[in-house]
mmCIF file with all atom_site columns, C-alpha atoms in Angstrom:
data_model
loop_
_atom_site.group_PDB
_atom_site.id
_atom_site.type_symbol
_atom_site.label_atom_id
_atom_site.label_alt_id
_atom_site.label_comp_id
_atom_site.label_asym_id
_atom_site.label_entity_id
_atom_site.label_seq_id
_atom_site.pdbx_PDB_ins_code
_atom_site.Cartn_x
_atom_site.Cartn_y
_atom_site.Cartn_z
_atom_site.occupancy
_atom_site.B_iso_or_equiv
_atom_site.pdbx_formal_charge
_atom_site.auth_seq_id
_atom_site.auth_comp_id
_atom_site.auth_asym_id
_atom_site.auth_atom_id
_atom_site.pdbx_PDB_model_num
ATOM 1   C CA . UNK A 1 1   ? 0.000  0.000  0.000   1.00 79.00 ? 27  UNK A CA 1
ATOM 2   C CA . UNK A 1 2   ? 2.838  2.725  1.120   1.00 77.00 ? 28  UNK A CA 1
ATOM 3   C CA . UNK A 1 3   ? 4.845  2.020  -2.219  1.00 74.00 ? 29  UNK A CA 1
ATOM 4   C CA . UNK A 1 4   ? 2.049  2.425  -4.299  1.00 87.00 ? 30  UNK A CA 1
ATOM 5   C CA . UNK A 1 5   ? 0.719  5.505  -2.555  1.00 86.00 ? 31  UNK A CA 1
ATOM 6   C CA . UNK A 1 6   ? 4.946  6.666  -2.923  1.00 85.00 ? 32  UNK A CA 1
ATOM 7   C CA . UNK A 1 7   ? 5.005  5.577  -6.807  1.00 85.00 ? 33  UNK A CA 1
ATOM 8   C CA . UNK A 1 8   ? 1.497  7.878  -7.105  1.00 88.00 ? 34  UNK A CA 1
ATOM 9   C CA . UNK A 1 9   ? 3.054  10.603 -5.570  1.00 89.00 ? 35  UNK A CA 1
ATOM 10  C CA . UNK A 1 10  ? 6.540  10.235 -7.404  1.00 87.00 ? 36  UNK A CA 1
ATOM 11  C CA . UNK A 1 11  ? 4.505  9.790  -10.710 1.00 86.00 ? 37  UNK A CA 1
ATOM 12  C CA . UNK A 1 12  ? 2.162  13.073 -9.595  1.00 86.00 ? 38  UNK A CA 1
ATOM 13  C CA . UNK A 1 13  ? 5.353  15.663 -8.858  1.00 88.00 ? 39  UNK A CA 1
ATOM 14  C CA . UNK A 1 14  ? 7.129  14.231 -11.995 1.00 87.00 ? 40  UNK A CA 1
ATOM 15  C CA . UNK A 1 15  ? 4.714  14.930 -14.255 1.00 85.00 ? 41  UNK A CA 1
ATOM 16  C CA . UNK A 1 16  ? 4.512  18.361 -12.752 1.00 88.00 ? 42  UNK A CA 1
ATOM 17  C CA . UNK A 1 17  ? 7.787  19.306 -13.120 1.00 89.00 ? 43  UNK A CA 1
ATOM 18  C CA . UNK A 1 18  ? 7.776  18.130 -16.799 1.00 88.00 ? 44  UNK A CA 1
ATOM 19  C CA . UNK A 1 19  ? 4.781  20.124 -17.882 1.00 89.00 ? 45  UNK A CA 1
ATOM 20  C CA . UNK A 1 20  ? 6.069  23.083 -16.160 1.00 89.00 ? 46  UNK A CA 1
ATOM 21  C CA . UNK A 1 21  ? 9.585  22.761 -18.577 1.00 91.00 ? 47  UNK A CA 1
ATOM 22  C CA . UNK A 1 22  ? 10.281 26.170 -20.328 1.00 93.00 ? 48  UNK A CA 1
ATOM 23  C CA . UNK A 1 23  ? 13.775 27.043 -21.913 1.00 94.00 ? 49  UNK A CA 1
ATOM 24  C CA . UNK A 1 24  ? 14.635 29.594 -19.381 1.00 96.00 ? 50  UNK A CA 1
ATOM 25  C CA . UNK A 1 25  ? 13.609 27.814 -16.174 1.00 94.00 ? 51  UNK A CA 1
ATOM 26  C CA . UNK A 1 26  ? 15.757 24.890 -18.227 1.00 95.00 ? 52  UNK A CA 1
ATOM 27  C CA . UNK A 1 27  ? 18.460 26.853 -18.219 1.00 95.00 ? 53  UNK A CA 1
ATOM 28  C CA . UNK A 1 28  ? 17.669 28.146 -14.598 1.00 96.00 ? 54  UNK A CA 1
ATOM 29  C CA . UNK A 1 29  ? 17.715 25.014 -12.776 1.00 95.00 ? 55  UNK A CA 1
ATOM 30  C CA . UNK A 1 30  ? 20.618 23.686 -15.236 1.00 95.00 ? 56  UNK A CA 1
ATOM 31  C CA . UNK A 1 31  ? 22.384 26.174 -13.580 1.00 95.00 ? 57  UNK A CA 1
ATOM 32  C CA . UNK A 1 32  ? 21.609 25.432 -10.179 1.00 95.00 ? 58  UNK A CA 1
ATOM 33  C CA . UNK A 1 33  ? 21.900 21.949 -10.168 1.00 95.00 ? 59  UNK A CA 1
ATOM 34  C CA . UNK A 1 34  ? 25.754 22.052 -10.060 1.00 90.00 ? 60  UNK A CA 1
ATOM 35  C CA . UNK A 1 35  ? 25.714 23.645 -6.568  1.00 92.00 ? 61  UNK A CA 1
ATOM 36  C CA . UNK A 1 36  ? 25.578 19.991 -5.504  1.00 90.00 ? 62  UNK A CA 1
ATOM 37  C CA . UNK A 1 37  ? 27.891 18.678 -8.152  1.00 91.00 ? 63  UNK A CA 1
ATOM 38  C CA . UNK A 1 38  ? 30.917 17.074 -7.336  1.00 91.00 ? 64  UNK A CA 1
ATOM 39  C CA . UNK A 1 39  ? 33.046 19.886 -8.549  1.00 93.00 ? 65  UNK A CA 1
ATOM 40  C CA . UNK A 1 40  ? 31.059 22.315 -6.426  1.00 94.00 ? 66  UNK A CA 1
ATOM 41  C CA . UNK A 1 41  ? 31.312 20.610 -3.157  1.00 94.00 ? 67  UNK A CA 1
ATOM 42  C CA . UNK A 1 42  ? 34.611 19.840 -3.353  1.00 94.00 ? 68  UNK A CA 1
ATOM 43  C CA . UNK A 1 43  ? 35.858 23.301 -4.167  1.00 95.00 ? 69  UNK A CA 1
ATOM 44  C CA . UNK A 1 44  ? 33.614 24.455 -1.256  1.00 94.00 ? 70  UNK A CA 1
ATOM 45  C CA . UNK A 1 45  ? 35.611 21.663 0.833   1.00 94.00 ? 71  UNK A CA 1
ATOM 46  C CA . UNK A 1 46  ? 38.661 22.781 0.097   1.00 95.00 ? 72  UNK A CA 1
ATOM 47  C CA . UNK A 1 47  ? 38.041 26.504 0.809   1.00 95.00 ? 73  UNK A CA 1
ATOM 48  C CA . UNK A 1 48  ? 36.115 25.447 3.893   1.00 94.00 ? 74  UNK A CA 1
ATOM 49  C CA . UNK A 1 49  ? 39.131 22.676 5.003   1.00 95.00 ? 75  UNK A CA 1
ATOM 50  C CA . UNK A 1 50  ? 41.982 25.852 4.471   1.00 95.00 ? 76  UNK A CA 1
ATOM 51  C CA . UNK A 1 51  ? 39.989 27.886 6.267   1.00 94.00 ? 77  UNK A CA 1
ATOM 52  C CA . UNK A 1 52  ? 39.714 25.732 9.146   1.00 94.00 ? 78  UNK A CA 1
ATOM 53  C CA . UNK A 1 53  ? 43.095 24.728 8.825   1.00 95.00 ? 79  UNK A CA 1
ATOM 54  C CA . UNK A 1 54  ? 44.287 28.594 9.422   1.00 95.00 ? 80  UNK A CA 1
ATOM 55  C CA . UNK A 1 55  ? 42.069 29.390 12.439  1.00 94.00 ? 81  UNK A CA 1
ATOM 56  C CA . UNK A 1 56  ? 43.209 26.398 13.473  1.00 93.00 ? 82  UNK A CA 1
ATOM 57  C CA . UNK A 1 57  ? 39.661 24.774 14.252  1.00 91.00 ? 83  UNK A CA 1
ATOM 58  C CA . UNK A 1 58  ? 40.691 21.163 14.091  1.00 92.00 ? 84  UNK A CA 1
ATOM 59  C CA . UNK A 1 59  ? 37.656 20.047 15.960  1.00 89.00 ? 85  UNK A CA 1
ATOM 60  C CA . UNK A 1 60  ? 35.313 21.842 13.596  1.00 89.00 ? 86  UNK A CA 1
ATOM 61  C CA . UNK A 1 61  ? 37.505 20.364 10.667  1.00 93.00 ? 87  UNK A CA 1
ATOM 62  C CA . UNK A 1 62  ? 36.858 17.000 11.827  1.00 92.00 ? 88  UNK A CA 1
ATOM 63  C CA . UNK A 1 63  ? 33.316 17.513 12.436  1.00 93.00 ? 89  UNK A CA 1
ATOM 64  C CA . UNK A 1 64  ? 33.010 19.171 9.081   1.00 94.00 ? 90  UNK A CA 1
ATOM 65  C CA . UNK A 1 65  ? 34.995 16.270 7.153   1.00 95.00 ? 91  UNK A CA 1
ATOM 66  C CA . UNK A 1 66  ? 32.971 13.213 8.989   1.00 95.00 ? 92  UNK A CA 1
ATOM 67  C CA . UNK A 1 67  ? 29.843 15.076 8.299   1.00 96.00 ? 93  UNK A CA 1
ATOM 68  C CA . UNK A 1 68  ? 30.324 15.128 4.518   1.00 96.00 ? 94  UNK A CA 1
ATOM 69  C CA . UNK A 1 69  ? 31.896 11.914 4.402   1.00 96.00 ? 95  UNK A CA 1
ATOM 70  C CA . UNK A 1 70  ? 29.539 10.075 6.370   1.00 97.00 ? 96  UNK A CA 1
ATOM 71  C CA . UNK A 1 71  ? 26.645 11.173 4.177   1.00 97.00 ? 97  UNK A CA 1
ATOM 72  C CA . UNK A 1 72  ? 28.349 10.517 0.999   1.00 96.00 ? 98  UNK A CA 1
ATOM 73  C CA . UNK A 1 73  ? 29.129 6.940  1.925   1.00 97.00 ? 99  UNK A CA 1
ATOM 74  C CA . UNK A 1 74  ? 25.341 6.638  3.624   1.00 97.00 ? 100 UNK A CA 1
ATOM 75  C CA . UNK A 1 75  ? 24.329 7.600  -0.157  1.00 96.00 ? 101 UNK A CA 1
ATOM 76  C CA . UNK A 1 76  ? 26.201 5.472  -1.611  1.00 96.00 ? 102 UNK A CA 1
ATOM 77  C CA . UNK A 1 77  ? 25.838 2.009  0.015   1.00 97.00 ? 103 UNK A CA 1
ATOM 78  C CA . UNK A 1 78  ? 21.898 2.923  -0.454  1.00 96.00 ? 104 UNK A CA 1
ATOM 79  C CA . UNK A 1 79  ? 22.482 3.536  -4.288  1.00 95.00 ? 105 UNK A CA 1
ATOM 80  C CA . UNK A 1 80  ? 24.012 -0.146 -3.779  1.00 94.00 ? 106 UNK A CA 1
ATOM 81  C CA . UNK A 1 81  ? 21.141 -1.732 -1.954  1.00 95.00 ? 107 UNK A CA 1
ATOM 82  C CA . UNK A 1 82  ? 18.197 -0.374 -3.708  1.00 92.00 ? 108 UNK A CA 1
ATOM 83  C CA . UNK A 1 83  ? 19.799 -0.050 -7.396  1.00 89.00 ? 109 UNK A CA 1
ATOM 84  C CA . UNK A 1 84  ? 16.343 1.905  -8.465  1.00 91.00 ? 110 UNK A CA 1
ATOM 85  C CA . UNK A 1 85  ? 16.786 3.290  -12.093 1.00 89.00 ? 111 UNK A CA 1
ATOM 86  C CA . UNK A 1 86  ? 16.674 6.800  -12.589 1.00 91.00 ? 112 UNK A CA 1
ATOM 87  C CA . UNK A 1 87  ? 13.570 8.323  -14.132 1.00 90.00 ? 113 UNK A CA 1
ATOM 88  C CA . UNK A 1 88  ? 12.570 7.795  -18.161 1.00 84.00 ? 114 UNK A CA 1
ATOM 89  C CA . UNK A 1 89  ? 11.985 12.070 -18.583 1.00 84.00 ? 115 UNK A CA 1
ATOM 90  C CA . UNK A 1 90  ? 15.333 12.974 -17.695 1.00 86.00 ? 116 UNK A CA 1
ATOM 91  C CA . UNK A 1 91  ? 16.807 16.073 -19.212 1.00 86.00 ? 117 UNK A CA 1
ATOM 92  C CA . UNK A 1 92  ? 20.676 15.396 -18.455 1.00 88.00 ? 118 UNK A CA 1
ATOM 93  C CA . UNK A 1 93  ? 22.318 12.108 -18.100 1.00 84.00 ? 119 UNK A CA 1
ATOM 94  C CA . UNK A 1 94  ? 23.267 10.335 -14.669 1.00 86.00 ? 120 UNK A CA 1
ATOM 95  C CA . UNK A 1 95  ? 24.822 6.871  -14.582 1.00 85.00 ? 121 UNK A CA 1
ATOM 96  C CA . UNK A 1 96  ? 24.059 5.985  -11.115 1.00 88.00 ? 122 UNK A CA 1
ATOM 97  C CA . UNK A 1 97  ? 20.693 5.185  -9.800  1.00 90.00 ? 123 UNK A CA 1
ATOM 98  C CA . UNK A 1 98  ? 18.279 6.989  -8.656  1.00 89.00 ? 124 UNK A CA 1
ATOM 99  C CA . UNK A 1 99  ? 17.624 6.487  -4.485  1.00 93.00 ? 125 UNK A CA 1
ATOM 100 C CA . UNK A 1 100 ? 18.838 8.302  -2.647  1.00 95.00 ? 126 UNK A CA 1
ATOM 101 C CA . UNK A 1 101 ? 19.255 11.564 -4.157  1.00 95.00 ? 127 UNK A CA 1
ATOM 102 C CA . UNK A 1 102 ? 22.872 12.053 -3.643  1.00 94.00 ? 128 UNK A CA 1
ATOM 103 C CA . UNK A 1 103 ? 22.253 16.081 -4.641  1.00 95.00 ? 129 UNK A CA 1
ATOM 104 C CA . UNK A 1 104 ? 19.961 16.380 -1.996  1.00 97.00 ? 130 UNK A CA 1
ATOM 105 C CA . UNK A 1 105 ? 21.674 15.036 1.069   1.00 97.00 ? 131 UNK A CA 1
ATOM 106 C CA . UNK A 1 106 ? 25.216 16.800 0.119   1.00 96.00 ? 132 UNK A CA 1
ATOM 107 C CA . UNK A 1 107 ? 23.128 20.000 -0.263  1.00 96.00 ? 133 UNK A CA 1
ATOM 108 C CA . UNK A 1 108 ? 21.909 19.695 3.266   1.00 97.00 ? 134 UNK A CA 1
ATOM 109 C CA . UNK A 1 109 ? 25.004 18.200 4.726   1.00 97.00 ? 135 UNK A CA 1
ATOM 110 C CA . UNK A 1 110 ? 27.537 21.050 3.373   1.00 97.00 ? 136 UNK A CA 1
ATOM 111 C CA . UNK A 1 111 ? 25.322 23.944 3.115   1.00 97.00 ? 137 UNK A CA 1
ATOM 112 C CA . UNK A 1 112 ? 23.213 23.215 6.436   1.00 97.00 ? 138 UNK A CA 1
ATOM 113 C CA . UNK A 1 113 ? 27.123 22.971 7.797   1.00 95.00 ? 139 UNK A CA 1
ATOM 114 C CA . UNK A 1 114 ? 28.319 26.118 6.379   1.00 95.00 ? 140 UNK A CA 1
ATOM 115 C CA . UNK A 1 115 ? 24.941 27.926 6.936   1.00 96.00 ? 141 UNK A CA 1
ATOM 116 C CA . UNK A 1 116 ? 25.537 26.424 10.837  1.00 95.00 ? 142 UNK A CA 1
ATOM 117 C CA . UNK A 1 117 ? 28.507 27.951 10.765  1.00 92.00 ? 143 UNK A CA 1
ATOM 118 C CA . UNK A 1 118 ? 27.223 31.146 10.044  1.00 94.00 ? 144 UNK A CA 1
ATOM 119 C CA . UNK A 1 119 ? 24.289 31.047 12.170  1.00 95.00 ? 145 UNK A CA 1
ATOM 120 C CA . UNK A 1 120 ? 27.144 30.360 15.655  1.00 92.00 ? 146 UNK A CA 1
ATOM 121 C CA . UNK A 1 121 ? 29.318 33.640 14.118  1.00 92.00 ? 147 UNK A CA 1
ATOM 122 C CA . UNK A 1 122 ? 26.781 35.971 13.837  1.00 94.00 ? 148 UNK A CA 1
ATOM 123 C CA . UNK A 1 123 ? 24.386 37.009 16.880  1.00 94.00 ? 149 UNK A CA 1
ATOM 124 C CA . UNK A 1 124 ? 22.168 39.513 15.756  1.00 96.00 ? 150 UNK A CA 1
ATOM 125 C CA . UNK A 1 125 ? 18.513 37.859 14.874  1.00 95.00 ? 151 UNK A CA 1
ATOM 126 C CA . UNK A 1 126 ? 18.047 39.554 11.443  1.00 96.00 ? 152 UNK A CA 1
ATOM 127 C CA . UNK A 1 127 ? 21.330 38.173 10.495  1.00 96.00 ? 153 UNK A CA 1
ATOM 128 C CA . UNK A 1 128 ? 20.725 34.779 11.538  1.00 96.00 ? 154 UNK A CA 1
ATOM 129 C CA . UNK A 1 129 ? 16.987 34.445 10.103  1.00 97.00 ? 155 UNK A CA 1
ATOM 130 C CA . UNK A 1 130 ? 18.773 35.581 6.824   1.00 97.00 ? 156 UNK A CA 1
ATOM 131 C CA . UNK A 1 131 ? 21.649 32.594 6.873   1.00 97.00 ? 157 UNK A CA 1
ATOM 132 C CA . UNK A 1 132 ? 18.978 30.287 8.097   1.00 97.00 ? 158 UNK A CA 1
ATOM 133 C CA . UNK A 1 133 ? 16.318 31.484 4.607   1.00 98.00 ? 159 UNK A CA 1
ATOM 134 C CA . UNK A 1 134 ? 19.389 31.595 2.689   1.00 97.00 ? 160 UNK A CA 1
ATOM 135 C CA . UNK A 1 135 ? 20.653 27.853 3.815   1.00 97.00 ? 161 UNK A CA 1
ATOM 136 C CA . UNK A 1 136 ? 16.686 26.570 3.043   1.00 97.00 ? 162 UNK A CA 1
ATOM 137 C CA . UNK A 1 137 ? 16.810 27.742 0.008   1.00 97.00 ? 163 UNK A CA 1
ATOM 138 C CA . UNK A 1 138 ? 19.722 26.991 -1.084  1.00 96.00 ? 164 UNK A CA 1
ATOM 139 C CA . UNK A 1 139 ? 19.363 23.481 -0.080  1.00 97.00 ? 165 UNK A CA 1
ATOM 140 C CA . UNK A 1 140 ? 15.852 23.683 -1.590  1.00 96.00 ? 166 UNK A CA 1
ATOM 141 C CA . UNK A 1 141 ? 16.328 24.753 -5.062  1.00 97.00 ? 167 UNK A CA 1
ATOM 142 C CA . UNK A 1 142 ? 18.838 22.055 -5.736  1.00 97.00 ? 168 UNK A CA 1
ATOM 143 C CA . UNK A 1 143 ? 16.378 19.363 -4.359  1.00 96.00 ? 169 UNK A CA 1
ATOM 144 C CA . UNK A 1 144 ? 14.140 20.779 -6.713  1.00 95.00 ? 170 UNK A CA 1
ATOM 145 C CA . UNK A 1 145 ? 16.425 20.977 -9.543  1.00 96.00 ? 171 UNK A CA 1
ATOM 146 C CA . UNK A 1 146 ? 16.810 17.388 -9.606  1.00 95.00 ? 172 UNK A CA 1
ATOM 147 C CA . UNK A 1 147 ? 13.219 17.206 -10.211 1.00 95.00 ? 173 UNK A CA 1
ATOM 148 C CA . UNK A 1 148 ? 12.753 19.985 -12.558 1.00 95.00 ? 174 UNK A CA 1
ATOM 149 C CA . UNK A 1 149 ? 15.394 17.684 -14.548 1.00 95.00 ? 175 UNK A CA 1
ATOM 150 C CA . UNK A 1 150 ? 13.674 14.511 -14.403 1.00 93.00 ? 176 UNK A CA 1
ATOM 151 C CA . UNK A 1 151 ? 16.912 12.731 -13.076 1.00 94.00 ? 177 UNK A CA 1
ATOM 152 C CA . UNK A 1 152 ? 15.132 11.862 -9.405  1.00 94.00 ? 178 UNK A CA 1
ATOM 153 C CA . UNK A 1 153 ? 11.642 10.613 -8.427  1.00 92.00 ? 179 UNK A CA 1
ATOM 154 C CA . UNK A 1 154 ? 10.257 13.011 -5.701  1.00 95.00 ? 180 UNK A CA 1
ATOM 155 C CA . UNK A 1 155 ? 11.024 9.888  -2.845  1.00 95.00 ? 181 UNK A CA 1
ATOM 156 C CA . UNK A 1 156 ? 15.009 9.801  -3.736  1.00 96.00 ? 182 UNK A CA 1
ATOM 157 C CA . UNK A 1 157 ? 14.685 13.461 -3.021  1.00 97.00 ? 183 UNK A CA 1
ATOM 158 C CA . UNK A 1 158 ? 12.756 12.908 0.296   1.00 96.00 ? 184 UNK A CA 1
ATOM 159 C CA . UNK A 1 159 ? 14.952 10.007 1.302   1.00 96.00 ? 185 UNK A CA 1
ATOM 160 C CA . UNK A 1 160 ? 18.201 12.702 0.311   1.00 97.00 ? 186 UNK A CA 1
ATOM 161 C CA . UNK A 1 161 ? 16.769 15.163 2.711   1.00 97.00 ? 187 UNK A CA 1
ATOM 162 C CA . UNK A 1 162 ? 16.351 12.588 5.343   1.00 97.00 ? 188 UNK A CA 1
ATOM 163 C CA . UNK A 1 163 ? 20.053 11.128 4.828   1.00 97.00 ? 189 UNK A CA 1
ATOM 164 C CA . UNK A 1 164 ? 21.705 14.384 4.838   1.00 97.00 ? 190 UNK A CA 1
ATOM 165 C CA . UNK A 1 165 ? 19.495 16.152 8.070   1.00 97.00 ? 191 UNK A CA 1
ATOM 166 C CA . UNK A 1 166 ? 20.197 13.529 10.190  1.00 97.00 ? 192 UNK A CA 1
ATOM 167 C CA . UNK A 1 167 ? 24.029 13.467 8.935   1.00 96.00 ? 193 UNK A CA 1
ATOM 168 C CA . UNK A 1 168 ? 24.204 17.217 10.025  1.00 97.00 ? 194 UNK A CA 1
ATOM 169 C CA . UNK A 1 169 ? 22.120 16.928 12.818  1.00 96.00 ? 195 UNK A CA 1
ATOM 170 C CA . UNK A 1 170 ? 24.263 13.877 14.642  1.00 95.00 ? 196 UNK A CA 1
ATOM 171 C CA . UNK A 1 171 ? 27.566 16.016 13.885  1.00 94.00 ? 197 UNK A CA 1
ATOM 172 C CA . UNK A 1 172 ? 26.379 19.207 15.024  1.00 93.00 ? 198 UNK A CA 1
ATOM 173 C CA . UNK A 1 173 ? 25.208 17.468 18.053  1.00 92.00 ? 199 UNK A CA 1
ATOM 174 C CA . UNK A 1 174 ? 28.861 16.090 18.311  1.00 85.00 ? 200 UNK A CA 1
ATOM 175 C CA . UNK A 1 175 ? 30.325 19.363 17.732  1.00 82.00 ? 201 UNK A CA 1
ATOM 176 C CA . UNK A 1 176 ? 28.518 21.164 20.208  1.00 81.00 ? 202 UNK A CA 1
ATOM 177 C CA . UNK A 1 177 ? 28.895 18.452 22.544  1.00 77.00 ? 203 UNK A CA 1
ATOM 178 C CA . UNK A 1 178 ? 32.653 18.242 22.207  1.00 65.00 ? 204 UNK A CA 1
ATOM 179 C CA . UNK A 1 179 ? 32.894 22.522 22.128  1.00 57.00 ? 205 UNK A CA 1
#
């Protein structure tokens, strides 16, 4: 019953997100898409790792680099275990499968870090209701660029989400615990 309710669902916001394809929201989403793509995160890891590195936040480091890594390989063995094909509507080409959305949990992990970080330097309550908006969104529009592109059902997304909040939310537990 659940997985047929879930394969109505997935079926439902697919079919959404392909009627509602124009050439500039193409190009739109296109373009946001690739702040979860491997080049992306990686360059944001290596600023983030240097800068960590110089104030000499070890701790944080750590924190930062399990955080990331655990989600990656939680993604990953999943991929393994469920091999579910990606979807037929696709607009660019993937190679792995489909669940969990590996987009959507990095985006939460490393930008839900970085947008932690942010929210611990800065006091004032505009200022943090403006990281924590911008870190939604952020995280947001590149779940929903995976859809928009037809290369995740609207479950691999959820099940993303899921994967990378509870990575971030066990390591910023540990950091805060350890700080």
């Amino acid at each position: 019953m659940f997985l047929t309710v879930m394969h109505a669902i997935d079926d439902a916001v697919g079919g959404f997100f392909v009627t509602a394809r124009t050439p500039m929201r193409t190009t739109f989403f296109t373009a946001v898409t690739y702040g979860g793509n491997a080049e992306v995160v990686v360059g944001l890891f290596v600023i983030i790792t240097l800068r960590f590195l110089y104030t000499k936040k070890y701790h944080s480091l750590g924190t930062f680099v399990r955080c990331l890594l655990v989600t990656g390989i939680i993604v990953y063995v999943a991929k393994l275990l469920f091999h579910r094909p990606r979807p037929l509507h696709a607009l660019i080409l993937e190679t792995d499968y489909s669940f969990p959305s590996g987009h959507a949990a990095i985006a939460v992990a490393l930008y839900g870090f970085i947008g932690y970080l942010l929210y611990k330097k800065y006091k004032h309550p505009t200022a943090r209701f403006f990281i924590m908006l911008a870190t939604l969104l952020i995280i947001l529009l590149i779940a929903s660029s995976r859809l928009y592109l037809g290369v995740h059902y609207f479950s691999d997304i959820i099940a993303g989400i899921i994967v990378g909040t509870s990575s971030l939310l066990f390591f910023i537990r540990l950091q805060n615990k350890k700080s």
